[in-house]
Coordinates of C-alpha atoms and ligand atoms in Angstrom, one line a residue:
M1 CA 102.6 21.1 36.9
P2 CA 104.4 18.1 38.1
A3 CA 108.1 18.1 37.3
Y4 CA 108.1 15.1 34.8
T5 CA 105.8 16.5 32.7
T6 CA 107.8 19.9 32.1
I7 CA 111.0 17.7 31.5
R8 CA 109.2 16.2 28.5
A9 CA 108.4 19.4 27.2
W10 CA 112.0 20.7 27.6
V11 CA 113.8 17.5 26.4
G12 CA 111.2 17.4 23.3
W13 CA 111.7 21.2 22.4
R14 CA 115.6 20.3 22.2
N15 CA 115.3 17.4 20.0
I16 CA 114.7 19.7 17.2
G17 CA 118.2 20.7 17.4
K18 CA 120.0 17.5 16.7
P19 CA 119.7 17.6 13.0
M20 CA 120.7 21.1 12.6
K21 CA 124.3 20.6 14.0
D22 CA 125.9 19.8 10.7
M23 CA 124.2 22.5 9.0
Y24 CA 125.0 25.0 11.5
L25 CA 128.8 24.1 11.0
R26 CA 128.6 24.6 7.8
M27 CA 126.8 28.0 8.0
V28 CA 130.0 28.8 10.4
E29 CA 132.2 27.7 7.8
I30 CA 130.9 30.1 5.2
G31 CA 130.5 32.9 7.4
N32 CA 134.3 32.7 8.5
Q33 CA 135.1 32.4 4.7
G34 CA 132.9 35.7 4.1
A35 CA 134.5 37.4 6.9
D36 CA 138.1 36.6 5.7
D37 CA 137.2 37.9 2.3
L38 CA 136.2 41.2 3.9
G39 CA 139.7 41.6 5.9
Y40 CA 138.3 40.2 9.0
D41 CA 140.1 37.4 11.2
G42 CA 136.7 35.5 10.9
L43 CA 133.4 36.0 12.2
T44 CA 134.2 36.5 15.9
D45 CA 136.4 39.4 14.8
L46 CA 133.9 40.8 12.2
W47 CA 131.0 40.9 14.9
F48 CA 132.8 42.3 17.8
S49 CA 134.8 45.0 15.8
K50 CA 131.5 47.2 15.2
Y51 CA 132.0 48.5 18.8
D52 CA 134.6 51.7 18.1
M53 CA 137.1 49.4 19.8
P54 CA 139.3 46.3 19.1
A55 CA 137.2 43.2 19.3
E56 CA 139.4 41.7 22.2
D57 CA 139.1 45.0 24.1
F58 CA 135.3 45.1 23.7
L59 CA 134.8 41.6 24.9
D60 CA 136.9 42.3 28.1
E61 CA 134.5 45.3 28.5
T62 CA 131.6 43.2 28.5
D63 CA 133.1 40.8 31.4
R64 CA 134.2 43.9 33.3
V65 CA 130.7 44.9 33.7
W66 CA 129.4 41.5 34.5
D67 CA 131.9 41.3 37.4
E68 CA 129.9 44.6 38.7
L69 CA 126.8 42.8 38.4
K70 CA 127.5 39.3 39.5
P71 CA 126.9 39.7 43.1
L72 CA 123.4 40.8 42.2
Y73 CA 122.7 37.9 40.1
D74 CA 124.3 35.5 42.7
A75 CA 122.0 36.8 45.3
L76 CA 118.8 36.5 43.3
H77 CA 119.6 33.0 42.1
C78 CA 120.4 31.9 45.7
H79 CA 117.0 33.1 46.8
V80 CA 115.3 31.6 43.8
R81 CA 117.0 28.2 44.4
D82 CA 116.0 28.1 47.9
E83 CA 112.5 28.9 47.3
L84 CA 112.2 26.3 44.4
S85 CA 113.8 23.6 46.6
N86 CA 111.2 24.3 49.3
F87 CA 108.4 23.9 46.9
Y88 CA 109.6 20.9 44.8
G89 CA 111.8 19.3 47.5
E90 CA 115.7 18.8 47.7
N91 CA 115.5 15.9 45.4
I92 CA 114.3 18.0 42.4
V93 CA 116.1 21.3 43.5
S94 CA 119.3 21.2 45.6
K95 CA 120.1 23.9 48.1
T96 CA 123.5 24.2 46.9
G97 CA 123.9 23.2 43.2
N98 CA 122.9 24.5 39.8
L99 CA 119.2 25.3 39.1
P100 CA 117.5 22.6 36.8
A101 CA 116.8 24.6 33.4
H102 CA 113.1 23.1 33.1
L103 CA 111.5 24.9 36.4
L104 CA 112.3 28.5 35.6
G105 CA 109.1 29.2 33.9
N106 CA 110.7 29.6 30.5
M107 CA 111.8 27.4 27.6
W108 CA 115.4 28.8 27.9
G109 CA 115.5 29.8 31.5
Q110 CA 116.2 33.5 30.0
S111 CA 113.5 35.1 32.0
W112 CA 112.1 33.8 35.4
A113 CA 109.1 36.2 35.9
N114 CA 106.5 33.3 35.4
I115 CA 107.7 31.8 38.7
Y116 CA 107.3 35.2 40.4
D117 CA 104.5 33.4 42.6
L118 CA 106.6 30.4 43.7
V119 CA 109.5 32.7 44.9
Y120 CA 108.2 35.8 46.4
M121 CA 105.2 36.3 48.5
A122 CA 104.4 40.1 49.1
E123 CA 104.6 41.5 52.6
N124 CA 101.1 42.6 52.7
N125 CA 98.5 40.8 50.9
Q126 CA 100.0 40.1 47.4
S127 CA 96.7 40.5 45.4
S128 CA 95.6 44.0 47.1
S129 CA 99.3 45.5 46.1
E130 CA 100.2 44.4 42.9
I131 CA 99.2 46.1 39.7
N132 CA 98.1 43.7 37.1
L133 CA 98.3 45.7 33.8
T134 CA 96.9 42.6 31.8
N135 CA 93.6 42.8 33.9
I136 CA 93.4 46.5 33.3
L137 CA 94.0 46.3 29.6
I138 CA 90.9 43.7 29.4
E139 CA 88.8 45.7 32.2
K140 CA 89.2 48.8 30.6
E141 CA 88.6 47.3 26.9
I142 CA 92.1 48.9 25.6
D143 CA 92.4 47.3 22.3
E144 CA 95.6 46.7 20.4
I145 CA 95.7 49.8 18.5
E146 CA 95.1 51.8 21.8
M147 CA 98.0 50.1 23.4
V148 CA 100.2 51.6 20.5
K149 CA 98.8 54.9 21.0
I150 CA 99.5 55.2 24.6
A151 CA 103.1 54.2 23.9
E152 CA 103.3 56.9 21.2
K153 CA 101.9 59.4 23.7
F154 CA 104.8 58.4 25.8
F155 CA 107.3 59.4 23.2
I156 CA 105.4 62.5 22.1
S157 CA 105.2 63.6 25.7
L158 CA 109.1 63.7 25.1
G159 CA 108.9 66.0 22.3
F160 CA 109.1 63.4 19.5
E161 CA 106.8 63.8 16.6
P162 CA 103.7 61.7 16.4
L163 CA 103.6 58.7 14.1
S164 CA 102.7 59.2 10.2
D165 CA 99.8 58.1 8.6
T166 CA 101.6 55.6 6.7
F167 CA 102.8 53.9 10.0
W168 CA 99.3 53.4 11.1
E169 CA 98.1 52.4 7.7
R170 CA 101.2 50.0 6.9
S171 CA 102.1 48.4 10.3
L172 CA 100.7 44.9 11.1
F173 CA 99.1 45.1 14.9
V174 CA 96.9 42.1 14.9
K175 CA 97.6 38.7 13.5
P176 CA 95.8 38.2 10.3
Q177 CA 93.0 35.6 10.2
D178 CA 93.4 34.8 6.6
R179 CA 97.2 34.2 6.2
N180 CA 100.3 33.0 8.2
V181 CA 102.8 35.8 9.2
V182 CA 106.1 35.7 11.3
C183 CA 104.7 37.0 14.5
H184 CA 108.2 37.7 16.1
A185 CA 107.8 41.3 16.8
S186 CA 110.1 43.7 14.6
A187 CA 110.5 47.2 13.6
W188 CA 111.0 48.3 10.2
D189 CA 112.8 51.3 8.4
I190 CA 111.4 50.8 5.1
D191 CA 112.2 54.4 3.7
S192 CA 113.1 57.1 6.5
D193 CA 113.2 59.7 3.6
I194 CA 109.3 59.6 3.4
N195 CA 109.0 58.4 6.8
D196 CA 107.8 55.3 6.0
L197 CA 108.3 53.2 9.2
R198 CA 106.4 50.3 10.5
I199 CA 106.0 47.6 12.9
K200 CA 105.1 44.0 12.4
M201 CA 103.6 42.4 15.4
C202 CA 100.7 40.1 16.7
I203 CA 99.8 42.2 19.7
E204 CA 98.0 40.3 22.6
R205 CA 96.5 42.3 25.3
N206 CA 98.8 41.7 28.0
A207 CA 101.5 43.5 30.0
E208 CA 104.3 41.8 28.3
D209 CA 103.2 43.1 24.8
F210 CA 102.5 46.3 26.3
S211 CA 106.3 46.5 27.0
V212 CA 107.3 45.0 23.8
I213 CA 105.2 47.8 21.9
H214 CA 107.2 50.4 23.9
H215 CA 110.7 48.5 22.8
E216 CA 109.4 48.3 19.1
L217 CA 108.5 52.0 18.9
G218 CA 111.8 52.8 20.4
H219 CA 113.2 51.5 17.1
I220 CA 110.8 53.6 15.1
F221 CA 111.7 57.0 16.7
Y222 CA 115.5 56.0 16.9
Y223 CA 114.8 55.8 12.6
Q224 CA 113.1 59.1 12.7
A225 CA 115.4 60.9 14.9
Y226 CA 118.4 60.2 12.6
S227 CA 116.5 60.2 9.2
D228 CA 118.2 63.6 8.3
L229 CA 121.8 62.2 8.5
P230 CA 123.9 60.7 5.3
D231 CA 122.8 57.1 4.7
I232 CA 125.8 55.9 6.4
F233 CA 125.1 57.5 9.8
Q234 CA 121.5 56.2 9.9
R235 CA 122.2 53.5 12.6
G236 CA 122.1 53.4 16.4
A237 CA 125.4 54.6 18.3
N238 CA 125.9 50.6 18.4
D239 CA 123.1 48.0 18.1
G240 CA 122.8 47.8 21.8
F241 CA 121.8 51.6 21.7
H242 CA 119.0 50.7 19.4
E243 CA 117.6 48.0 21.4
A244 CA 117.9 50.1 24.7
V245 CA 115.3 53.0 23.8
G246 CA 112.2 51.6 24.0
D247 CA 113.6 49.4 27.3
L248 CA 114.4 52.7 28.8
L249 CA 110.7 53.9 28.5
S250 CA 109.6 50.5 30.1
L251 CA 111.3 51.5 33.3
S252 CA 109.4 54.6 33.5
I253 CA 106.2 52.5 33.5
T254 CA 105.9 53.1 37.1
P255 CA 102.5 53.1 39.1
N256 CA 102.7 56.9 39.5
Y257 CA 102.9 57.0 35.7
L258 CA 99.9 54.5 35.3
Q259 CA 97.9 56.9 37.4
K260 CA 98.9 59.9 35.5
I261 CA 97.3 58.4 32.3
G262 CA 94.4 57.1 33.9
L263 CA 95.0 53.4 34.1
V264 CA 95.0 53.1 37.8
T265 CA 93.5 55.1 40.6
A266 CA 95.9 57.0 43.2
E267 CA 95.1 54.5 45.7
E268 CA 96.1 51.8 43.6
A269 CA 99.3 53.4 42.8
S270 CA 100.2 54.4 46.6
R271 CA 99.7 50.6 47.3
A272 CA 102.0 49.5 44.7
N273 CA 104.6 51.9 45.8
S274 CA 104.3 50.7 49.6
D275 CA 105.8 47.3 48.5
P276 CA 108.9 48.1 46.5
I277 CA 110.3 44.6 46.8
S278 CA 107.3 43.0 45.1
L279 CA 107.8 45.6 42.0
L280 CA 111.4 45.1 42.0
M281 CA 111.4 41.3 42.4
K282 CA 109.2 41.0 39.4
Q283 CA 111.3 43.2 37.3
A284 CA 114.7 41.6 38.5
L285 CA 113.3 38.0 37.5
D286 CA 113.5 39.3 33.8
G287 CA 116.0 42.3 33.8
V288 CA 118.8 40.6 36.2
V289 CA 118.3 37.0 35.1
S290 CA 118.6 37.9 31.4
V291 CA 122.1 39.6 31.9
P292 CA 124.1 36.5 32.2
W293 CA 122.1 34.7 29.5
T294 CA 122.5 37.5 26.9
L295 CA 126.3 37.4 27.8
M296 CA 127.0 33.6 27.7
L297 CA 125.0 33.1 24.3
D298 CA 127.8 35.2 22.3
K299 CA 130.5 33.8 24.8
W300 CA 129.6 30.2 23.2
R301 CA 129.4 31.6 19.4
A302 CA 132.7 33.5 19.7
K303 CA 134.6 30.2 20.6
V304 CA 132.3 28.1 18.0
F305 CA 133.5 30.8 15.4
T306 CA 137.0 30.5 16.1
G307 CA 137.4 26.8 16.2
E308 CA 138.6 27.1 20.0
T309 CA 135.5 24.9 20.5
S310 CA 135.7 21.5 18.6
P311 CA 132.5 20.2 16.7
D312 CA 132.3 17.4 19.1
D313 CA 132.4 19.8 21.9
L314 CA 129.6 22.2 21.2
N315 CA 127.1 20.7 23.4
R316 CA 129.2 20.3 26.2
S317 CA 130.5 23.8 25.9
W318 CA 127.3 25.4 25.7
W319 CA 126.5 23.6 29.2
E320 CA 129.5 24.6 30.5
L321 CA 129.2 28.3 30.0
R322 CA 125.5 28.1 31.2
K323 CA 126.7 26.6 34.4
F324 CA 129.5 29.1 34.7
Y325 CA 127.4 32.4 34.0
Q326 CA 123.9 31.2 35.0
G327 CA 124.2 28.5 37.4
I328 CA 121.7 26.7 35.4
E329 CA 122.1 23.0 34.3
A330 CA 120.1 20.4 32.2
P331 CA 117.6 18.3 34.1
R332 CA 118.8 15.2 32.0
D333 CA 122.4 13.9 30.8
R334 CA 122.0 15.4 27.2
D335 CA 122.7 12.6 24.4
I336 CA 125.9 12.4 22.5
D337 CA 124.5 14.0 19.5
A338 CA 122.5 16.6 21.1
F339 CA 122.8 20.5 19.8
D340 CA 120.8 22.3 22.4
P341 CA 121.8 25.7 21.1
G342 CA 119.7 24.9 18.1
A343 CA 116.6 25.2 20.2
K344 CA 117.2 28.8 20.6
Y345 CA 115.9 30.8 17.5
H346 CA 118.9 33.4 17.5
I347 CA 121.5 30.4 17.0
P348 CA 120.1 29.0 13.4
G349 CA 118.8 32.4 12.7
N350 CA 122.5 33.8 13.6
T351 CA 121.3 37.0 15.3
P352 CA 123.9 38.5 17.4
Y353 CA 123.0 38.7 21.0
T354 CA 125.7 40.9 22.5
R355 CA 123.2 43.8 21.4
Y356 CA 120.8 42.5 24.2
Y357 CA 123.3 42.3 26.7
L358 CA 124.5 46.0 26.0
A359 CA 120.8 46.9 26.1
K360 CA 120.2 45.6 29.5
I361 CA 123.1 47.7 30.8
L362 CA 122.5 50.6 29.1
Q363 CA 118.9 51.1 29.8
Y364 CA 119.5 51.5 33.6
Q365 CA 122.6 53.9 32.8
F366 CA 120.2 56.1 30.2
H367 CA 117.5 55.8 33.1
E368 CA 119.6 57.0 36.4
S369 CA 121.4 59.7 34.3
L370 CA 118.1 61.3 33.0
C371 CA 116.5 60.9 36.6
N372 CA 119.5 62.7 38.1
Q373 CA 119.3 65.5 35.6
M374 CA 115.5 66.1 35.9
G375 CA 116.2 66.4 39.8
F376 CA 114.4 63.5 40.7
D377 CA 115.7 62.6 44.1
G378 CA 113.4 59.3 45.1
P379 CA 114.3 55.7 44.7
L380 CA 115.2 55.0 40.9
H381 CA 112.4 52.5 40.2
E382 CA 109.7 55.4 41.2
C383 CA 111.2 57.5 38.6
S384 CA 109.2 58.3 35.4
I385 CA 110.6 60.3 32.3
Y386 CA 107.4 60.6 31.2
D387 CA 106.3 64.3 30.1
N388 CA 109.6 65.6 31.0
E389 CA 111.3 68.2 29.1
I390 CA 114.9 67.8 30.2
A391 CA 114.7 63.9 29.7
G392 CA 113.1 64.4 26.3
E393 CA 115.5 67.0 25.0
K394 CA 118.6 64.9 26.3
L395 CA 117.1 61.6 24.6
R396 CA 116.3 63.3 21.4
A397 CA 119.7 64.8 21.0
M398 CA 121.5 61.4 21.6
L399 CA 119.2 59.5 19.2
A400 CA 119.8 62.4 16.6
L401 CA 123.4 61.6 16.5
G402 CA 122.8 58.3 15.0
Q403 CA 126.3 56.4 14.3
S404 CA 127.8 59.8 13.5
K405 CA 130.2 59.5 16.6
E406 CA 131.4 56.6 18.4
W407 CA 129.0 55.2 20.8
Q408 CA 131.5 56.4 23.7
S409 CA 130.5 60.2 22.7
A410 CA 126.9 59.3 22.3
L411 CA 126.6 57.9 25.8
E412 CA 128.9 61.0 26.9
A413 CA 126.3 63.2 25.3
M414 CA 123.5 61.7 27.3
T415 CA 124.8 60.5 30.8
G416 CA 128.3 62.4 31.1
T417 CA 130.2 59.1 31.0
R418 CA 132.1 57.3 28.3
E419 CA 132.0 54.0 30.0
L420 CA 129.5 51.1 29.9
S421 CA 128.9 50.5 33.8
G422 CA 126.7 48.2 35.8
K423 CA 126.4 50.7 38.7
A424 CA 123.3 52.2 37.6
M425 CA 121.6 48.8 37.6
L426 CA 122.9 48.0 41.0
N427 CA 121.7 51.5 42.5
Y428 CA 118.1 50.5 40.9
Y429 CA 117.9 47.3 42.4
R430 CA 119.5 48.3 45.7
P431 CA 116.5 48.0 48.0
L432 CA 116.0 44.4 46.4
M433 CA 119.6 43.5 47.0
D434 CA 119.4 44.6 51.0
W435 CA 116.2 42.7 51.2
L436 CA 118.0 39.6 49.4
D437 CA 121.1 39.8 51.5
K438 CA 118.4 39.5 54.6
Q439 CA 116.9 36.4 53.3
N440 CA 120.3 34.8 52.3
A441 CA 121.8 35.5 55.5
E442 CA 121.6 31.8 56.8
R443 CA 121.7 30.4 53.4
T444 CA 124.8 28.8 51.3
C445 CA 125.0 30.9 48.1
G446 CA 126.8 30.2 44.9
W447 CA 127.5 26.9 43.2
E448 CA 130.2 25.2 41.6
E449 CA 131.1 27.0 38.0
S450 CA 132.8 24.1 36.3
Ligands
LIG1 ZN1 114.8 45.2 19.3

């Protein structure tokens, strides 16, 4: 697509934000008032006091982990920038500056998986080594319900109870023809005492939704696991834990797993395994790329809630943070009345975002630790916890704790450590990092951060 067309779409999408600004500020005002009435020092204090440590210490923790992961992100940024510059030309993508936000294959630049083909060409013939799950689902005529059954089987292989009849009767799996519904995927604990748990999703038969199903079922099996606890403890150890369960399983959707459940042949699996950089690149363009994004979003909100960012500076500070953390900039100067944060669902929807940051980190910590405890000794991206008794036992025990213990203890019960750490993610992507370092050897990496 020519660059000017995507700029129109990018700018148009953001025009919707402008009229939200004053209403958003009013919402913040009301929120702060409510938080004060509950005894907190405003919304920032309320939001970040839920992590079993003082809000300020928790925010420092998130920064500490980001410092660990930044070298990996920087290396990926450097490589992607160079490839995009070669493709579009240096007048559109400079080899030393920020990435223009409209060319990253996603409306917010929060995942770059859609530009995989532009930034990575597999060593061997790409089409022959890559497993295309979307095509497999279509070719094997696996429908929406069967996709959910496959994900359920994964949980059952780990010792979880099968989903209840009411789950299958009352969930929404397919977009209805006769009425409008909110298709944003979600998982609901309607009444866990009688096991009334449901998901609401308009499943499409593709690889992305296959992952999303695992994500949503992660919530469902968490609800189920802690349903015997007193109501007050029927929550995740923290909200990041809740988001991380299904994502943990997604890391186990390896070529060998797909072979085990009959979706690919042994030959296809071994061909995919022979090109680990291709596998890891695809995952990193989503998993690594989203880390600074999930961090910056609430960095912005924290300062807006406290008033440190003045109403006139809302948009400027948004782009300052995007530059600082992500090395991404707007493709055009922004209008004086622009309110670009309004174009992201979770800002007007007022959904905290740090949970996704935590989940991004935690899923790798869970994965590495379970793989080690299983005695797996290959590269982490080849490890699958599917059908493993030890992994299942550890995971079920952790989920069953709900919020009855502080999250550090839940983490310790499963992984042996009480600390959030980026090291597991670095270990997972080690082969990719080594490859990136070689690619970047002659390039100038980094960008001007302010
Ligand atoms: Zn979720």
